[in-house]
mmCIF file of N, CA, C and O in Angstrom:
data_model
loop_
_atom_site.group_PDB
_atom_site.id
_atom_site.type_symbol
_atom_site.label_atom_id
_atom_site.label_comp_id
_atom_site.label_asym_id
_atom_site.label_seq_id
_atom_site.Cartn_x
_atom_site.Cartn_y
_atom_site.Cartn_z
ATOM 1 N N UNK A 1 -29.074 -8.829 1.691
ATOM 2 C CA UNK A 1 -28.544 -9.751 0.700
ATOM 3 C C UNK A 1 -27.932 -8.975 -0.462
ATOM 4 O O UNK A 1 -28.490 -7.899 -0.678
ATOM 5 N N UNK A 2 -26.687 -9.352 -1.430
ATOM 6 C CA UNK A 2 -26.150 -8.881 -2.410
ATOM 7 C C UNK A 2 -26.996 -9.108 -3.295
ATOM 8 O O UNK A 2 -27.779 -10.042 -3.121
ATOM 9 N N UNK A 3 -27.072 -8.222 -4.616
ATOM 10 C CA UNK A 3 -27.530 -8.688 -5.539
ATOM 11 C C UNK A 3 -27.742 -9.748 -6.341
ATOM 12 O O UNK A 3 -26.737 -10.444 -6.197
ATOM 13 N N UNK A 4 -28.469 -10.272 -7.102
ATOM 14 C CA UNK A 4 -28.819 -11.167 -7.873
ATOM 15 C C UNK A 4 -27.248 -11.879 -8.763
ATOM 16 O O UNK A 4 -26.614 -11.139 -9.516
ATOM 17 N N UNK A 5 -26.903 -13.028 -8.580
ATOM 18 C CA UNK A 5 -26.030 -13.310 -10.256
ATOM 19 C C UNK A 5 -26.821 -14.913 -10.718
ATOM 20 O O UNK A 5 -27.492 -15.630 -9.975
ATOM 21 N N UNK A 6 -26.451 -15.162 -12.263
ATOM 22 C CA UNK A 6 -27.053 -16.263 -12.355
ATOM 23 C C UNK A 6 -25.974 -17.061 -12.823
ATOM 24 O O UNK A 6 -25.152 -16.419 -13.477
ATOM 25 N N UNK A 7 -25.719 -18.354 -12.671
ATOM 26 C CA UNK A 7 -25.304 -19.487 -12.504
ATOM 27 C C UNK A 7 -25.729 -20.875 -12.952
ATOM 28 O O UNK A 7 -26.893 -21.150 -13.244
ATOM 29 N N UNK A 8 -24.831 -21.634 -12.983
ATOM 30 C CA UNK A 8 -25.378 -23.244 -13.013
ATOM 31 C C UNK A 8 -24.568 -24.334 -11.870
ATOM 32 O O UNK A 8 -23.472 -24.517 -11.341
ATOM 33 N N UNK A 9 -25.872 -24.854 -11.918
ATOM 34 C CA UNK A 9 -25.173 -25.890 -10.865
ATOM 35 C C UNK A 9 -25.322 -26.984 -11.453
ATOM 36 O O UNK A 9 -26.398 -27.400 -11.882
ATOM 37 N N UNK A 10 -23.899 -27.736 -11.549
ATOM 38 C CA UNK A 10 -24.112 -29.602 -12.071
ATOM 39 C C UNK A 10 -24.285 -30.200 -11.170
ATOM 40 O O UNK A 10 -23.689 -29.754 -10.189
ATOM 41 N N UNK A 11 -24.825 -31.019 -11.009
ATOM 42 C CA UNK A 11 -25.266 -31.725 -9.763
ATOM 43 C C UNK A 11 -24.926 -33.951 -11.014
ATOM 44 O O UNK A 11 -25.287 -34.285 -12.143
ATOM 45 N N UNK A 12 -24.376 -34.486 -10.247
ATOM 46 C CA UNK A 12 -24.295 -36.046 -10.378
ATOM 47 C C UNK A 12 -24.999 -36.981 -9.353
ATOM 48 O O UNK A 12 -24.391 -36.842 -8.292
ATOM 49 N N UNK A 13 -26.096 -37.945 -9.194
ATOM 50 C CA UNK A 13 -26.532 -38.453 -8.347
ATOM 51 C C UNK A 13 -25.836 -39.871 -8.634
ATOM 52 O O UNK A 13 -25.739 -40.516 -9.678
ATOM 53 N N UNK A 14 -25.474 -40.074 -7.581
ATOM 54 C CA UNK A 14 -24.551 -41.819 -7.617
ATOM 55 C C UNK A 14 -25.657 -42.138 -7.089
ATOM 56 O O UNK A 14 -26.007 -43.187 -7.629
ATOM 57 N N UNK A 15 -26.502 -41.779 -6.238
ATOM 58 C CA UNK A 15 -27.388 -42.744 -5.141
ATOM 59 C C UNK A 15 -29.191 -42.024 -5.833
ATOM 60 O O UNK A 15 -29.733 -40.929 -5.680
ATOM 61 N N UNK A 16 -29.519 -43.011 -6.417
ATOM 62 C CA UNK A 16 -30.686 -42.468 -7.013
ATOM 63 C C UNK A 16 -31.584 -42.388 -5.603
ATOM 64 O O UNK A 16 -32.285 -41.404 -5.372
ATOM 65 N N UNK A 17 -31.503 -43.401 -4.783
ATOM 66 C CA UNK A 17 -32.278 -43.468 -3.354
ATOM 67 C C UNK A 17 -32.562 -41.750 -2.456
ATOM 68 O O UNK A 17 -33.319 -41.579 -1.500
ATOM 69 N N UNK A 18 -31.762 -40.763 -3.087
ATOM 70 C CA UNK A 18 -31.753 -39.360 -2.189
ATOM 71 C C UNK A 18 -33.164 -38.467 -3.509
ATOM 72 O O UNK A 18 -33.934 -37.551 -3.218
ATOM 73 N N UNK A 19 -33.081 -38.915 -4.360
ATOM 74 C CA UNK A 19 -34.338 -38.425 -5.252
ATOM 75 C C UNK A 19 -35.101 -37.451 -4.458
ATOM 76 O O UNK A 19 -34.964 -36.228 -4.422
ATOM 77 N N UNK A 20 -35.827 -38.114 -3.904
ATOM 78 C CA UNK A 20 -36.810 -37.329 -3.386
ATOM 79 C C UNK A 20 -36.433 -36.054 -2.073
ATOM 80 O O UNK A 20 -37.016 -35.007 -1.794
ATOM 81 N N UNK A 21 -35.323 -36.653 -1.535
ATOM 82 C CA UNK A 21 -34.572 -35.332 -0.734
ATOM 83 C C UNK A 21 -33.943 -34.327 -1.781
ATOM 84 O O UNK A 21 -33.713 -33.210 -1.316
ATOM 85 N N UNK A 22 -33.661 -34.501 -2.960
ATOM 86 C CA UNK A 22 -33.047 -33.903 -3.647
ATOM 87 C C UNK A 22 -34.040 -32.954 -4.602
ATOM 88 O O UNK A 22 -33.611 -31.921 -5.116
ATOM 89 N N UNK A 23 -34.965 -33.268 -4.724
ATOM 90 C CA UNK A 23 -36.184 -32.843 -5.475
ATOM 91 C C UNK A 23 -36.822 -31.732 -4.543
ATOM 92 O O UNK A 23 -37.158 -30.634 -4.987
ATOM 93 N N UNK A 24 -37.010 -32.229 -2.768
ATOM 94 C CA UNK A 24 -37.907 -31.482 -2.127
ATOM 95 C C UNK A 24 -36.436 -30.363 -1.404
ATOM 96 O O UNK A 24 -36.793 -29.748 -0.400
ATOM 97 N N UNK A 25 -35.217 -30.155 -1.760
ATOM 98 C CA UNK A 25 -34.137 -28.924 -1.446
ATOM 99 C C UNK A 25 -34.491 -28.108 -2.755
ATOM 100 O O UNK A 25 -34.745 -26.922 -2.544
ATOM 101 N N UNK A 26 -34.569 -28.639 -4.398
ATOM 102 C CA UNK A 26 -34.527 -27.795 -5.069
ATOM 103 C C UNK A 26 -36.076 -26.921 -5.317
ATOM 104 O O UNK A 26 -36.187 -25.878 -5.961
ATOM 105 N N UNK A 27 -37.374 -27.789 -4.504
ATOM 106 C CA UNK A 27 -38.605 -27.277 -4.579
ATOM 107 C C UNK A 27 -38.606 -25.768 -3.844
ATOM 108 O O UNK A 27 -39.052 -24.710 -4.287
ATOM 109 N N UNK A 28 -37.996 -26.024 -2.656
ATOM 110 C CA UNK A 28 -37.654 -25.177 -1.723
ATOM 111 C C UNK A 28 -37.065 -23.991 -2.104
ATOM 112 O O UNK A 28 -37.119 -22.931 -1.481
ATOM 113 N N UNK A 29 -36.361 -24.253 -3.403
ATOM 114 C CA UNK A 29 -35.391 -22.986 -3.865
ATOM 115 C C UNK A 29 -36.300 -23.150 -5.573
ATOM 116 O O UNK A 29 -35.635 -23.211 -6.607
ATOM 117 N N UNK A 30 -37.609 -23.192 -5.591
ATOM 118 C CA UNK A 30 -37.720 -23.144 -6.760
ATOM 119 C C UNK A 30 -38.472 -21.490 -7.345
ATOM 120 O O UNK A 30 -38.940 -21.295 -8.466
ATOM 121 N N UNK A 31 -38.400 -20.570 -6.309
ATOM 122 C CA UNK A 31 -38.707 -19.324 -6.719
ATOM 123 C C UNK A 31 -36.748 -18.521 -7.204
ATOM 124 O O UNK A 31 -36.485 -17.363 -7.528
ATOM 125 N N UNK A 32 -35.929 -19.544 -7.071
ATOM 126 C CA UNK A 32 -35.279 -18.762 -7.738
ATOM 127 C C UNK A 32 -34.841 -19.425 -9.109
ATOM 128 O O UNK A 32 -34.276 -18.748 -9.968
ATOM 129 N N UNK A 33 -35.144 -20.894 -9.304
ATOM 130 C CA UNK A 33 -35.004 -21.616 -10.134
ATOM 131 C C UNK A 33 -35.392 -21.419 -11.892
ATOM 132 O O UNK A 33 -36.470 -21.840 -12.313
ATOM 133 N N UNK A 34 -34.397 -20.743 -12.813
ATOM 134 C CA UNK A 34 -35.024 -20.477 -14.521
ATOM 135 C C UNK A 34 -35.577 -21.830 -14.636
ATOM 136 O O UNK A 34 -36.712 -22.303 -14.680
ATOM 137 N N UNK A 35 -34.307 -22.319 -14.672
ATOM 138 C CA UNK A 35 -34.436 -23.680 -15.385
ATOM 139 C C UNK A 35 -33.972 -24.814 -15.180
ATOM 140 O O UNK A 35 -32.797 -24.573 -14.904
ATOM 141 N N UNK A 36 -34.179 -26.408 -15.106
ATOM 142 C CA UNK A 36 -33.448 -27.349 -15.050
ATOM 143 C C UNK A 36 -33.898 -28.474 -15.839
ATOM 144 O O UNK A 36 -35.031 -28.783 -16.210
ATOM 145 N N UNK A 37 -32.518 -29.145 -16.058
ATOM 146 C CA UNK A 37 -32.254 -30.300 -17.009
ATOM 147 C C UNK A 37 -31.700 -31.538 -16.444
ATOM 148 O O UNK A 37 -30.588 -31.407 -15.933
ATOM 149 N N UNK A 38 -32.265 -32.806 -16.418
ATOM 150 C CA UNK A 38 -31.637 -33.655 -15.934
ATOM 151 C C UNK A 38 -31.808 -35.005 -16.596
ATOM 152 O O UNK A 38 -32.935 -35.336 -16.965
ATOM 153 N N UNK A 39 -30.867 -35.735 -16.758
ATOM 154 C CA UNK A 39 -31.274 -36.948 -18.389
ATOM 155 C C UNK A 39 -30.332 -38.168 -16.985
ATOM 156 O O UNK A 39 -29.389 -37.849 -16.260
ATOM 157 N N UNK A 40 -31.116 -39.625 -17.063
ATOM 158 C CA UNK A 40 -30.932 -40.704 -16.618
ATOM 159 C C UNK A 40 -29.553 -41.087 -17.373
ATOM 160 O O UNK A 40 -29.486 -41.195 -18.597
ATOM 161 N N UNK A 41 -28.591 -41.255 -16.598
ATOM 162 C CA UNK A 41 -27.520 -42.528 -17.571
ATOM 163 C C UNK A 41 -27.594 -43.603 -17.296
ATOM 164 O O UNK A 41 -26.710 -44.118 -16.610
ATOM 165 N N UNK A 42 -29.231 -44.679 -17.966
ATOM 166 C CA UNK A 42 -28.971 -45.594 -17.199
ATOM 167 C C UNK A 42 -27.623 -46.447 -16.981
ATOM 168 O O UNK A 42 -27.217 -46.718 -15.851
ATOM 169 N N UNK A 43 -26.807 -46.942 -18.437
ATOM 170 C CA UNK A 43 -25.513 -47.201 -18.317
ATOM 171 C C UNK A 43 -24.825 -47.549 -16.928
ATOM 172 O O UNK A 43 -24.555 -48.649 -16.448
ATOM 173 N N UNK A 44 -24.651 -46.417 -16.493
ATOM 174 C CA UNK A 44 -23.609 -46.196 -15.255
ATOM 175 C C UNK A 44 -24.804 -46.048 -13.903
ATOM 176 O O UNK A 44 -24.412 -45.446 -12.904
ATOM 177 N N UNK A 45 -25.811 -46.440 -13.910
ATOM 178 C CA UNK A 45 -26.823 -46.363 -12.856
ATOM 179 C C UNK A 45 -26.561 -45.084 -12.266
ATOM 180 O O UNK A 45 -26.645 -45.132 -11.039
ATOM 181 N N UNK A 46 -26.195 -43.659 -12.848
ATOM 182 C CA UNK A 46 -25.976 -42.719 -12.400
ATOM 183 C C UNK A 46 -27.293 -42.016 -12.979
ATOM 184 O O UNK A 46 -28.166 -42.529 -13.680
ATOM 185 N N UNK A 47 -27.156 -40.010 -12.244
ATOM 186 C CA UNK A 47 -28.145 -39.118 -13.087
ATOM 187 C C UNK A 47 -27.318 -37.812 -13.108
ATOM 188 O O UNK A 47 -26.623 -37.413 -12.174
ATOM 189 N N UNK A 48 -27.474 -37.258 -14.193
ATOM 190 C CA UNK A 48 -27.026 -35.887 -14.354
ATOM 191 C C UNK A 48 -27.629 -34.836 -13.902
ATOM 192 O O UNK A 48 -28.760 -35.321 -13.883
ATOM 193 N N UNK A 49 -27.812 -33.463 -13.410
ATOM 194 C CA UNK A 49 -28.482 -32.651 -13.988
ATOM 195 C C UNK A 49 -28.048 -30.756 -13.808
ATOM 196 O O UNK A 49 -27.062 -30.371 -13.180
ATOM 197 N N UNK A 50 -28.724 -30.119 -14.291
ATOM 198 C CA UNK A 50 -27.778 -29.102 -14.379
ATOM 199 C C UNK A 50 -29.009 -27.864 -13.958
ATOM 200 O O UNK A 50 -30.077 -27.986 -14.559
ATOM 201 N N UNK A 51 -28.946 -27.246 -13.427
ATOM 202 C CA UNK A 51 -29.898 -26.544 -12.470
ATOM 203 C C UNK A 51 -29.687 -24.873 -13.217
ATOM 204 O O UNK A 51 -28.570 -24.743 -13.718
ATOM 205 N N UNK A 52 -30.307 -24.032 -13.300
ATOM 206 C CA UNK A 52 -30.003 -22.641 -13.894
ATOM 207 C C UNK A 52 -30.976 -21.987 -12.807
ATOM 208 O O UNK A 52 -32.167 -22.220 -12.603
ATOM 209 N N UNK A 53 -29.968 -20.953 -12.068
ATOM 210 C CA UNK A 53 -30.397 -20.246 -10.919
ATOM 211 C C UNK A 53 -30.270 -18.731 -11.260
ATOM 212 O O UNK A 53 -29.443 -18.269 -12.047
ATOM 213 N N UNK A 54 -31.173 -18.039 -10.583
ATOM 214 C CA UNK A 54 -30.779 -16.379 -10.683
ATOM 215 C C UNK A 54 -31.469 -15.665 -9.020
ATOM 216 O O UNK A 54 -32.614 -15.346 -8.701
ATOM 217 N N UNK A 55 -29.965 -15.628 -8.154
ATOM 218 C CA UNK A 55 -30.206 -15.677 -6.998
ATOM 219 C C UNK A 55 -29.080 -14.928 -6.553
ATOM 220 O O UNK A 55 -28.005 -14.936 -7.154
ATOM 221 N N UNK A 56 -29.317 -14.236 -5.444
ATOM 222 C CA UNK A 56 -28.353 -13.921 -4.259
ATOM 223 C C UNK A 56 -26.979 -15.238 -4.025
ATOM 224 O O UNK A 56 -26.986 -16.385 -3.579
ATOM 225 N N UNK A 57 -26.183 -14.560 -4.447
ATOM 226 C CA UNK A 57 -24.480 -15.361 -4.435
ATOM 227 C C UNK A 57 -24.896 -16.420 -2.639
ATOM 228 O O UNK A 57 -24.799 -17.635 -2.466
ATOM 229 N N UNK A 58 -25.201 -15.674 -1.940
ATOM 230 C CA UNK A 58 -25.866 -17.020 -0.397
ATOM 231 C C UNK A 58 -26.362 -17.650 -0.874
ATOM 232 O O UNK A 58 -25.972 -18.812 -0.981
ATOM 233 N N UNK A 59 -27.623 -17.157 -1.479
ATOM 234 C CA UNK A 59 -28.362 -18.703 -1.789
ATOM 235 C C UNK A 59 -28.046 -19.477 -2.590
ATOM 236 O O UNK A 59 -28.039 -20.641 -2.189
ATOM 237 N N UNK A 60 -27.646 -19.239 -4.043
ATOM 238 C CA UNK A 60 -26.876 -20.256 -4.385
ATOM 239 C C UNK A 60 -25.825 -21.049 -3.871
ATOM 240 O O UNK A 60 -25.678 -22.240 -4.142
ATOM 241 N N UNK A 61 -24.977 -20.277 -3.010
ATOM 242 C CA UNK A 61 -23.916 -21.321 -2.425
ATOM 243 C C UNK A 61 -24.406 -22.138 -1.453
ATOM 244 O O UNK A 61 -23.717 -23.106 -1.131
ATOM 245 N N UNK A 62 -25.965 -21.858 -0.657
ATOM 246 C CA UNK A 62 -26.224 -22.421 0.058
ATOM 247 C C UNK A 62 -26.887 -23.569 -0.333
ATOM 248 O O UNK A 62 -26.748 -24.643 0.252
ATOM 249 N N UNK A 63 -27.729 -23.367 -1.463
ATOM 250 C CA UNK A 63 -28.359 -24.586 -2.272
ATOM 251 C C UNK A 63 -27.509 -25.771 -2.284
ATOM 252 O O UNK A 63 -27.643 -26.804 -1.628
ATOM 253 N N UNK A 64 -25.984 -25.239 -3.734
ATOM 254 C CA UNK A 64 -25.266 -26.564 -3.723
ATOM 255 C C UNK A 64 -24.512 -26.783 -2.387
ATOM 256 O O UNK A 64 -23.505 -27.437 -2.662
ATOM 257 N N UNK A 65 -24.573 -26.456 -0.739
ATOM 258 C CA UNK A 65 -23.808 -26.611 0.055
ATOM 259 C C UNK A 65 -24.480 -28.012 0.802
ATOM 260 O O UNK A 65 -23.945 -29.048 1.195
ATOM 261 N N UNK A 66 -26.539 -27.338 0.808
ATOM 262 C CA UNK A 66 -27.342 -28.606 0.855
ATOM 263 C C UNK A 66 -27.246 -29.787 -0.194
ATOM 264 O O UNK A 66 -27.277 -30.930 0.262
ATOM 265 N N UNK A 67 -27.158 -29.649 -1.248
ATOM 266 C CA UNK A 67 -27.190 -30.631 -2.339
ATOM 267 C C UNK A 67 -25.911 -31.939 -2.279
ATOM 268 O O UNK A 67 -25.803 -33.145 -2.503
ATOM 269 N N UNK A 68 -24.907 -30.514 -1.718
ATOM 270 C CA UNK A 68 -23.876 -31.952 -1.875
ATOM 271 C C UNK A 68 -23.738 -32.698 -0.109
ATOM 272 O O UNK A 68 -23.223 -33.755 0.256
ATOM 273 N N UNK A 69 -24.258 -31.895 0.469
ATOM 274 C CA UNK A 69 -24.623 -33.233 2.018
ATOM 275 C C UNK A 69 -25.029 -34.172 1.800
ATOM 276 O O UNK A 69 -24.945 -35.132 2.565
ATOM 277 N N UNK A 70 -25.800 -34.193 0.283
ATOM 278 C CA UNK A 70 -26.745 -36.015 0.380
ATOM 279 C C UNK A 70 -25.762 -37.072 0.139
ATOM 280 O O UNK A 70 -24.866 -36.971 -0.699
ATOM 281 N N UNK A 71 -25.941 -38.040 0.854
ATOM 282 C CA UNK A 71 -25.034 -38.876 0.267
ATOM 283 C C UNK A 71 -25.630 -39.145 -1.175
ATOM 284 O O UNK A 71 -26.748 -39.119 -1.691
ATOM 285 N N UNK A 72 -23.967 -39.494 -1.680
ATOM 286 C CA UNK A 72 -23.959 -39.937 -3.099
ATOM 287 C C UNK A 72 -24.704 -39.197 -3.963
ATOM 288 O O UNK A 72 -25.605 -39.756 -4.589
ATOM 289 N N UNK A 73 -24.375 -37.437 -4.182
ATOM 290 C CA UNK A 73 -24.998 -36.433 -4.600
ATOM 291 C C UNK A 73 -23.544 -35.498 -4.498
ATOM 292 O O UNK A 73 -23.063 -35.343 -3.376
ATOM 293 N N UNK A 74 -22.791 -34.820 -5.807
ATOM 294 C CA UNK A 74 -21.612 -34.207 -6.029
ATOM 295 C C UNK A 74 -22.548 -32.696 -7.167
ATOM 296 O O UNK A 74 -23.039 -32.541 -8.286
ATOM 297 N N UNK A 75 -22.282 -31.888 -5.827
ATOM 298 C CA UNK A 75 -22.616 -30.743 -6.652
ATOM 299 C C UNK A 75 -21.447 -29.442 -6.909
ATOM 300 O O UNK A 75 -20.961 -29.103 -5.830
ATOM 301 N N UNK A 76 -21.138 -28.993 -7.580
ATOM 302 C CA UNK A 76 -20.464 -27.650 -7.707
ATOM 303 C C UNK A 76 -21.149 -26.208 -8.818
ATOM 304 O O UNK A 76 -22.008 -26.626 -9.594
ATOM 305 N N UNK A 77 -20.938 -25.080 -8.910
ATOM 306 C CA UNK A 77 -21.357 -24.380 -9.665
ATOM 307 C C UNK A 77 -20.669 -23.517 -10.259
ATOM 308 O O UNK A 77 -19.535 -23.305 -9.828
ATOM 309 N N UNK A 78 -20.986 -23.037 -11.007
ATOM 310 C CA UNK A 78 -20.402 -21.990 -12.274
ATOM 311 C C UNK A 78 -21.194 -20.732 -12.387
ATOM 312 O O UNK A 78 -22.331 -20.697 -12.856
ATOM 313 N N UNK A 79 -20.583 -19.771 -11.965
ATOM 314 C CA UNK A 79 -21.403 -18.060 -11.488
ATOM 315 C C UNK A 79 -20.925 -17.630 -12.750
ATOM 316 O O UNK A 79 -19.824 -17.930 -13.211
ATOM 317 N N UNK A 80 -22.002 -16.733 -13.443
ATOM 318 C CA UNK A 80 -21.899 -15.934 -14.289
ATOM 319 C C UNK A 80 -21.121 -14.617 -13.912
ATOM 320 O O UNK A 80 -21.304 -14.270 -12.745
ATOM 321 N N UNK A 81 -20.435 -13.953 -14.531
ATOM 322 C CA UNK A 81 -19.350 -12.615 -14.329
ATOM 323 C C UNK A 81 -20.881 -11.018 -13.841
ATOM 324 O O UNK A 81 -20.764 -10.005 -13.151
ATOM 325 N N UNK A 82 -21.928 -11.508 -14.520
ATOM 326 C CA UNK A 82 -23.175 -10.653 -14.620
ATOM 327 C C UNK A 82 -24.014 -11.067 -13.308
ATOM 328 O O UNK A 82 -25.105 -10.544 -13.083
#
């Protein structure tokens, strides 16, 4: 594996119903996991949240590659230059 970079991943849940698939992919990756943030809009019956990883460039791409298979779950990420 390449070295370590750290990153964020935004993640949007349209379908609150994948919760718990979505919870037990990031448990799975939670030895590489700093930090995460995620705030309800109830408003728009949507959820935000924003994931802070420090991982092998695979596994992160592989994380948000699982994340965005769920339905009604839009993930992309932002790699640090470090």
């Amino acid at each position: 594996m390449s070295e370590n970079r750290v990153a964020v991943i935004s993640i949007i849940v349209e379908n609150t119903e994948c919760s718990d698939k979505l919870n037990a992919i990031l448990h799975d990756y939670g030895d590489y996991i700093i930090g995460r943030m995620g705030i309800p809009y109830k408003q728009k019956k949507i959820s935000v949240l924003s994931i802070f990883i420090d991982a092998p460039s695979e596994v992160i791409n592989a994380l948000t590659g699982k994340l965005g298979m769920l339905s009604g779950v839009s993930a992309k990420t932002l790699f640090s230059k470090y």
